[in-house]
Coordinates of C-alpha atoms in Angstrom, one line a residue:
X1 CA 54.9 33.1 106.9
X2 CA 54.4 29.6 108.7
X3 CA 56.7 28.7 111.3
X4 CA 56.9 26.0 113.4
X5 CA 59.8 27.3 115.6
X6 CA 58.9 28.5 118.7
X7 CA 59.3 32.7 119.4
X8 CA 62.5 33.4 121.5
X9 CA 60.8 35.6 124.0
X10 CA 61.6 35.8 127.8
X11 CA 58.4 35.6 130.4
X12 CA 58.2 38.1 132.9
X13 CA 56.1 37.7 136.0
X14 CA 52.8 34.9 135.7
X15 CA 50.7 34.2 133.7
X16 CA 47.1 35.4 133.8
X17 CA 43.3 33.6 131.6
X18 CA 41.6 36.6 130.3
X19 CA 37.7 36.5 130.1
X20 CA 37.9 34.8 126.5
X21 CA 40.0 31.7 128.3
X22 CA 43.3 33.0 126.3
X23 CA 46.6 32.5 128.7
X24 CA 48.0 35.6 128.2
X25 CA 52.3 36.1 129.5
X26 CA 54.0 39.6 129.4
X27 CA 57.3 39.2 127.5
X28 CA 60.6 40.6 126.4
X29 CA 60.7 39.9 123.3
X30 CA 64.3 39.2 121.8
X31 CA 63.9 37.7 118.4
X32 CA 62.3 39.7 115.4
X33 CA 58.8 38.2 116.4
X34 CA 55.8 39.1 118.1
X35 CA 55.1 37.2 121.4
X36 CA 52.7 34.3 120.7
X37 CA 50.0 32.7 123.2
X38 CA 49.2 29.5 123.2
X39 CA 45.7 27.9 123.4
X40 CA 45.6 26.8 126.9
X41 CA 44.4 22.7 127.6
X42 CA 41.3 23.4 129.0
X43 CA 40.3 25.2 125.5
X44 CA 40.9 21.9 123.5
X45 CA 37.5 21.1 123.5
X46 CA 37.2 20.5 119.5
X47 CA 37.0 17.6 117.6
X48 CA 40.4 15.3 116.9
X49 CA 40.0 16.2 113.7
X50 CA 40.7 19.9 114.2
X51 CA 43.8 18.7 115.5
X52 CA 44.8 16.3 112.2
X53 CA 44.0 19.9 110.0
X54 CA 46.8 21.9 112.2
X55 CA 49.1 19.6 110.6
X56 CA 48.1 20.6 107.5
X57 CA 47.7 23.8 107.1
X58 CA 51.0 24.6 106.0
X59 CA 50.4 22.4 102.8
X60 CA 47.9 24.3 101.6
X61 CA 49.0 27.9 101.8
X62 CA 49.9 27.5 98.1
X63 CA 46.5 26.3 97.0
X64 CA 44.8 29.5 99.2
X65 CA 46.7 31.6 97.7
X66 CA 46.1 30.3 94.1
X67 CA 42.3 30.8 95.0
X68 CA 40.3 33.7 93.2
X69 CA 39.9 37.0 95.2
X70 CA 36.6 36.7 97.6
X71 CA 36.8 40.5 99.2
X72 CA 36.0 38.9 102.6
X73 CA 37.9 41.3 104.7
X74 CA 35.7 44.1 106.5
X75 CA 37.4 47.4 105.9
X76 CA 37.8 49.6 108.8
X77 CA 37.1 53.3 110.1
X78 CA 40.3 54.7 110.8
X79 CA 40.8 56.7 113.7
X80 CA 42.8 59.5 113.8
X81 CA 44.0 62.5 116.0
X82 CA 44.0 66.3 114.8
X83 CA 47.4 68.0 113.0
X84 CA 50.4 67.3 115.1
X85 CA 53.9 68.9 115.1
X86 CA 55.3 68.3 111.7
X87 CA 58.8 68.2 112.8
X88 CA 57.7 65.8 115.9
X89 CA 56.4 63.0 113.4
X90 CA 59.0 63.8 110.7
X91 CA 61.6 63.0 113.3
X92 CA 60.2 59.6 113.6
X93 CA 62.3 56.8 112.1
X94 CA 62.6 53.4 114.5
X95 CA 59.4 51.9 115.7
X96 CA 59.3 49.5 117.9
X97 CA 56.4 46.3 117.2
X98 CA 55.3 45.1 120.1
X99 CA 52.1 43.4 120.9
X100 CA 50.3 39.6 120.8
X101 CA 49.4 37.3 119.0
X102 CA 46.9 34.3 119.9
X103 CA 45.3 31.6 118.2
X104 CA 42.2 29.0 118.6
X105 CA 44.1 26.4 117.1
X106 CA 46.1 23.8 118.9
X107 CA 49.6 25.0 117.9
X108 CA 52.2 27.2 119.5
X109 CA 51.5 30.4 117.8
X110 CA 49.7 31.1 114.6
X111 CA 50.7 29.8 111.6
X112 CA 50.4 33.2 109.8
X113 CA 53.4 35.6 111.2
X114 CA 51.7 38.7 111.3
X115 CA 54.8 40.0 113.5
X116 CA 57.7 39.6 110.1
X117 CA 54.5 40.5 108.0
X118 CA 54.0 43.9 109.5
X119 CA 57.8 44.3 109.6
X120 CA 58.6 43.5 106.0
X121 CA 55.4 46.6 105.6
X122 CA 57.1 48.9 107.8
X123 CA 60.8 48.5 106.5
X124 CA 59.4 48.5 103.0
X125 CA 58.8 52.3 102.9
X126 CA 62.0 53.2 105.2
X127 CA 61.3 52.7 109.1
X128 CA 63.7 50.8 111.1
X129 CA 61.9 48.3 113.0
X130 CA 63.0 46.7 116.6
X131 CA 61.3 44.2 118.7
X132 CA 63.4 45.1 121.8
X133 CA 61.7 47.6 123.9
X134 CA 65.0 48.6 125.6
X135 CA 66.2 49.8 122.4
X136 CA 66.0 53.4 121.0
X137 CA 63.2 54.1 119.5
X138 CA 60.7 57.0 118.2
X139 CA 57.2 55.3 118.1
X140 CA 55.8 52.1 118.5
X141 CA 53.3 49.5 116.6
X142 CA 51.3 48.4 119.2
X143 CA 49.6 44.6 117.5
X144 CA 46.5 42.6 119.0
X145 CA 46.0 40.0 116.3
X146 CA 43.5 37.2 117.3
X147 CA 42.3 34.5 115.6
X148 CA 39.0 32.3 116.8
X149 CA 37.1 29.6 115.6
X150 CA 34.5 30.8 113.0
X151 CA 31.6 29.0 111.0
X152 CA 31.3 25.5 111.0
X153 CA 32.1 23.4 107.9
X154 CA 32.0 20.0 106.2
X155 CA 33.4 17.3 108.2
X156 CA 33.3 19.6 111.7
X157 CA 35.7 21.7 110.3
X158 CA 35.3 25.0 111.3
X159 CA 36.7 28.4 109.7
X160 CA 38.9 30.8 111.3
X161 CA 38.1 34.7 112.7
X162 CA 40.7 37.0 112.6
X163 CA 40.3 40.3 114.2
X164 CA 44.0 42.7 114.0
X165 CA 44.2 45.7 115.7
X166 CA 46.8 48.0 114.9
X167 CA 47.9 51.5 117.1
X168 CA 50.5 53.2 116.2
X169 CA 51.7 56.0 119.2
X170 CA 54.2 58.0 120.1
X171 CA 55.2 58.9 123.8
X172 CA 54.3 62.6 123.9
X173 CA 51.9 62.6 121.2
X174 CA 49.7 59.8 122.3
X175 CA 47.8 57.4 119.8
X176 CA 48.2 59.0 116.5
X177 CA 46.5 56.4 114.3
X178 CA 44.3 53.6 115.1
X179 CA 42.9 50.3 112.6
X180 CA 40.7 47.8 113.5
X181 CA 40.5 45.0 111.0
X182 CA 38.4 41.5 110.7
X183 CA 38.5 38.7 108.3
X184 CA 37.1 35.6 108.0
X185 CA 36.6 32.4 105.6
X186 CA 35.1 32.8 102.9
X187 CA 31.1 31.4 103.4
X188 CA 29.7 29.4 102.0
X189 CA 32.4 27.7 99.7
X190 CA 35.9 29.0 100.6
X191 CA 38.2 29.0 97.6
X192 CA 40.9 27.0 99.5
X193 CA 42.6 26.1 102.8
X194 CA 39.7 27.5 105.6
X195 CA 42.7 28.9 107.7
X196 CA 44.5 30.8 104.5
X197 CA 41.5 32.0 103.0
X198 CA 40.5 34.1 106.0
X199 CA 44.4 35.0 106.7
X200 CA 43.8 35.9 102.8
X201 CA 40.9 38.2 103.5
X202 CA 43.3 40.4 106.0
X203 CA 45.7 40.6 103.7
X204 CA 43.2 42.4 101.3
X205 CA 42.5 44.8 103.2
X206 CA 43.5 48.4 101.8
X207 CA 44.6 49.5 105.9
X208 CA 46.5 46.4 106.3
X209 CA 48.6 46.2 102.8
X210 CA 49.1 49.6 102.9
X211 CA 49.5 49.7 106.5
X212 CA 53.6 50.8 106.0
X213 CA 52.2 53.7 103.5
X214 CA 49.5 55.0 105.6
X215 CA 51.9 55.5 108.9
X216 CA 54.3 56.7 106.3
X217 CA 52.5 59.5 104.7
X218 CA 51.3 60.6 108.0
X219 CA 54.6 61.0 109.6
X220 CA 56.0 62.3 106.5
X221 CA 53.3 65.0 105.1
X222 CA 50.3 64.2 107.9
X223 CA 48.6 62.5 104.5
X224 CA 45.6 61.0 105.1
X225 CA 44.0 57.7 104.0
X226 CA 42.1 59.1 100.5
X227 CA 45.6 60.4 99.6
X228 CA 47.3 57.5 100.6
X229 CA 45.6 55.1 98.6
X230 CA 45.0 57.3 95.6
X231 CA 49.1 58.0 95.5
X232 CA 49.0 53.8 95.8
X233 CA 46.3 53.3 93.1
X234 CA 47.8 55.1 90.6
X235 CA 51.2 52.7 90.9
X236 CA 50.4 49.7 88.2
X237 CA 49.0 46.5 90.3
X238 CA 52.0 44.0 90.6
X239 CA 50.6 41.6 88.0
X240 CA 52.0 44.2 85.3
X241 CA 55.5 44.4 86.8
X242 CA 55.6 40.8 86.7
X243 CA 54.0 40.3 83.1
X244 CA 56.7 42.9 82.3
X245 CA 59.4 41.3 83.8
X246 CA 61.1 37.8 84.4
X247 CA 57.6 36.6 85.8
X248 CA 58.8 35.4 89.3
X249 CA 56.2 37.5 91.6
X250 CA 54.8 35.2 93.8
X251 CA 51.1 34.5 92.7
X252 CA 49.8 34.9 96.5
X253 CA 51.5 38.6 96.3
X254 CA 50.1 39.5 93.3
X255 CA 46.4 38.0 94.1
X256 CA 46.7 40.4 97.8
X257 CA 47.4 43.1 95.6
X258 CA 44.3 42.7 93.2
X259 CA 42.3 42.5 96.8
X260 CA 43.9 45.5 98.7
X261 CA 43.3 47.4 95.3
X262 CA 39.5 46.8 94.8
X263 CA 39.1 47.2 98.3
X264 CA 41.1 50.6 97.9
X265 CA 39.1 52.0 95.4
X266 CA 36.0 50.8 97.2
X267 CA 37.1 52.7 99.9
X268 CA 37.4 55.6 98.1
X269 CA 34.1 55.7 97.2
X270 CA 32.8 54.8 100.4
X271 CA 35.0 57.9 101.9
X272 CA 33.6 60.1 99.9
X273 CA 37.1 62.4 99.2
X274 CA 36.2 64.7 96.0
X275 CA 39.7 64.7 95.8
X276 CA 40.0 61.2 94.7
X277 CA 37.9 62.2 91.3
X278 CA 41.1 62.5 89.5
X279 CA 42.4 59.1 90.5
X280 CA 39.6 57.3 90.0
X281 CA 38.6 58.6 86.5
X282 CA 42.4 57.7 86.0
X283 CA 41.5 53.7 86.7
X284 CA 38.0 54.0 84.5
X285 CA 40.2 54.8 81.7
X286 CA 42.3 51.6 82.3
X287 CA 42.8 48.5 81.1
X288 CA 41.7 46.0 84.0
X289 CA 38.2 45.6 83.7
X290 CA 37.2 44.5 87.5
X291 CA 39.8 48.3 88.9
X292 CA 37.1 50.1 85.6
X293 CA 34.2 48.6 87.4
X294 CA 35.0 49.5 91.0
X295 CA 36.1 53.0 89.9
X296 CA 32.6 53.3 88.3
X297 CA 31.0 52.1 91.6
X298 CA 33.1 54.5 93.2
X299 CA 32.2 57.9 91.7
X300 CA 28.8 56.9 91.9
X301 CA 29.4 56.4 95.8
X302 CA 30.9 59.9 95.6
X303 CA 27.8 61.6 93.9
X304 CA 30.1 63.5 91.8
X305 CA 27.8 65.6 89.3
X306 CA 30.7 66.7 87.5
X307 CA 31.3 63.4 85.5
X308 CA 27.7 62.6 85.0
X309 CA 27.8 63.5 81.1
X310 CA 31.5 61.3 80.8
X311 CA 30.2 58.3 82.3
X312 CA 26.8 58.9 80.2
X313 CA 28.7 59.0 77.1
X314 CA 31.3 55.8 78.7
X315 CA 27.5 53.9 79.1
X316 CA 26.4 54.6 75.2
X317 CA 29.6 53.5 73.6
X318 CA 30.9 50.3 76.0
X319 CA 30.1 46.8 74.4
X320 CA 31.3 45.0 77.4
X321 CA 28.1 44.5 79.7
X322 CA 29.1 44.5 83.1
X323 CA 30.9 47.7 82.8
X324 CA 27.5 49.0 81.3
X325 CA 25.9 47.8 84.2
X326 CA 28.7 49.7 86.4
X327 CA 27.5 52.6 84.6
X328 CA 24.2 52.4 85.1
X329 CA 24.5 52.1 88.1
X330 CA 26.5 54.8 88.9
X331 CA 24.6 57.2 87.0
X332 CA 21.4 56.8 88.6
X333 CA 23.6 56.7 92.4
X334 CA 24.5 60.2 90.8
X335 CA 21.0 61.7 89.8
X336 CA 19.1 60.4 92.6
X337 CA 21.4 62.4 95.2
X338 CA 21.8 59.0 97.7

């Protein structure tokens, strides 16, 4: 979402420059935002034209958006506590968001609202979310989204980091789940905007789009991350519903769900669940061709013995070449034991 009003949050206290040169506030947040932080003056040490691009980044979140899927996001571990209570979590409906937000460019807070983003998530699968610690609440979304300068392009433009970390606790259980997420523009040719590509890359990523499921189906039945995105997976991507339908999905939702799919099913593969099996033979028997692939990849990954003779009769009789290659692949992951 980009914004240009500023957050309506209350300062507490002073300020204090962490080690990275950020100026960093503790706030009361009473709007449904996170607090931003702004790049202090002394960190405006890039060229004028960095500051000309701000401007403009706005104008070309269509045309990053539009831009073919890169998988530049970097997909987490997830850390995780053991079984808790199952009547503690179920209880849990409010969650407070709190957290920061702070950006390398010369603007008041990021352009990309990852505050409303992770709300819309949350809501989405049924929490009540509040940005008002003083009001009741059962858990809380703690945020630390950062973006810095990355990688130096044409013209002495330079690419954007983004590192989000995400912590969900509870106030007698304690941390309960914890992500850590990076993303970055695309190198060497981004598709589109520099900023919105690597803002695209987060979005991609399976423990970020799904980030409202995962919490979800750990409060609810203490589901993991394998079940979580195979339950996910087997939902049609969103370019169907739209096909199906009037055809008014926004593009950029429909391209974030391609990404947070593949990476989904990568993930799978690189979890190594036998319990995803099912799934993913489900998505090699499909009709999107890059989801066949990746599924392929993926019970390779898993070294799953089982379908060796179905994906050696899939490799005789497929015409298409880069699903043989898939295959192949796969198959030999498979005999060789790695």
């Amino acid at each position: 979402m980009v914004t240009s009003s500023a957050s309506r949050c209350q300062a507490q206290g002073t300020g204090s420059v962490a080690a990275d040169g950020a100026l960093r506030y503790k706030r009361v947040c009473t709007a449904d935002r996170l607090p931003h932080v702004r790049r202090p003056q002394a960190a405006q040490d890039t060229q004028e034209s960095m500051r000309s691009r701000a401007l403009m980044i706005g104008l070309a979140l269509f045309v990053g958006a539009l831009a073919p899927w890169s998988g530049a996001s970097a997909v987490p571990a997830e850390a995780t506590r053991p079984a808790e209570p199952h009547d503690l979590l179920k209880s849990i409906r409010t969650v407070l968001l709190t957290g920061e937000a702070t950006t390398w460019l010369d603007a008041a807070e990021p352009p990309y609202d990852v505050g409303v983003t992770l709300k819309m998530k949350l809501q989405r699968v049924g929490f009540r979310v509040v940005f008002d610690p003083n009001e009741p609440h059962d858990a809380e979304v703690v945020v630390r989204y950062r973006e810095t300068p990355g990688r130096e392009y044409q013209r002495l433009e330079h690419g954007t980091n983004i590192t989000c970390d995400l912590g969900f606790q509870h106030a007698t259980l304690g941390t309960l789940r914890a992500y850590h997420m990076e993303a970055a523009t695309p190198w060497p040719l981004p598709g589109g905007s520099l900023y919105w590509e690597a803002v695209r890359g987060l979005e991609e990523n399976p423990y970020y789009y799904y980030f409202g499921e995962l919490l979800h189906g750990w409060v609810m039945a203490q589901d993991d991350s394998s079940v979580v995105f195979s339950r996910m997976l087997r939902q049609p991507p969103l370019v169907d519903a739209a096909e199906s339908g009037d055809g008014s999905q926004a593009t950029g939702h429909v391209v974030a769900n391609r990404g947070a799919r593949l990476h989904a099913i990568q993930e799978l593969g690189r979890l190594k669940d036998p319990r995803a099996v099912e799934t993913l033979w489900m998505l090699v028997d499909g009709v999107h061709l890059h989801e066949r692939m990746a599924a392929v990849e993926a019970i390779g990954a898993l070294q799953d013995r089982a379908s060796l003779d179905r994906l050696s009769r899939m490799q005789h009789d497929t015409q298409d070449a880069e699903l043989h290659r898939a295959l192949t692949n796969a198959i030999l992951l498979i005999q060789q034991g790695r």
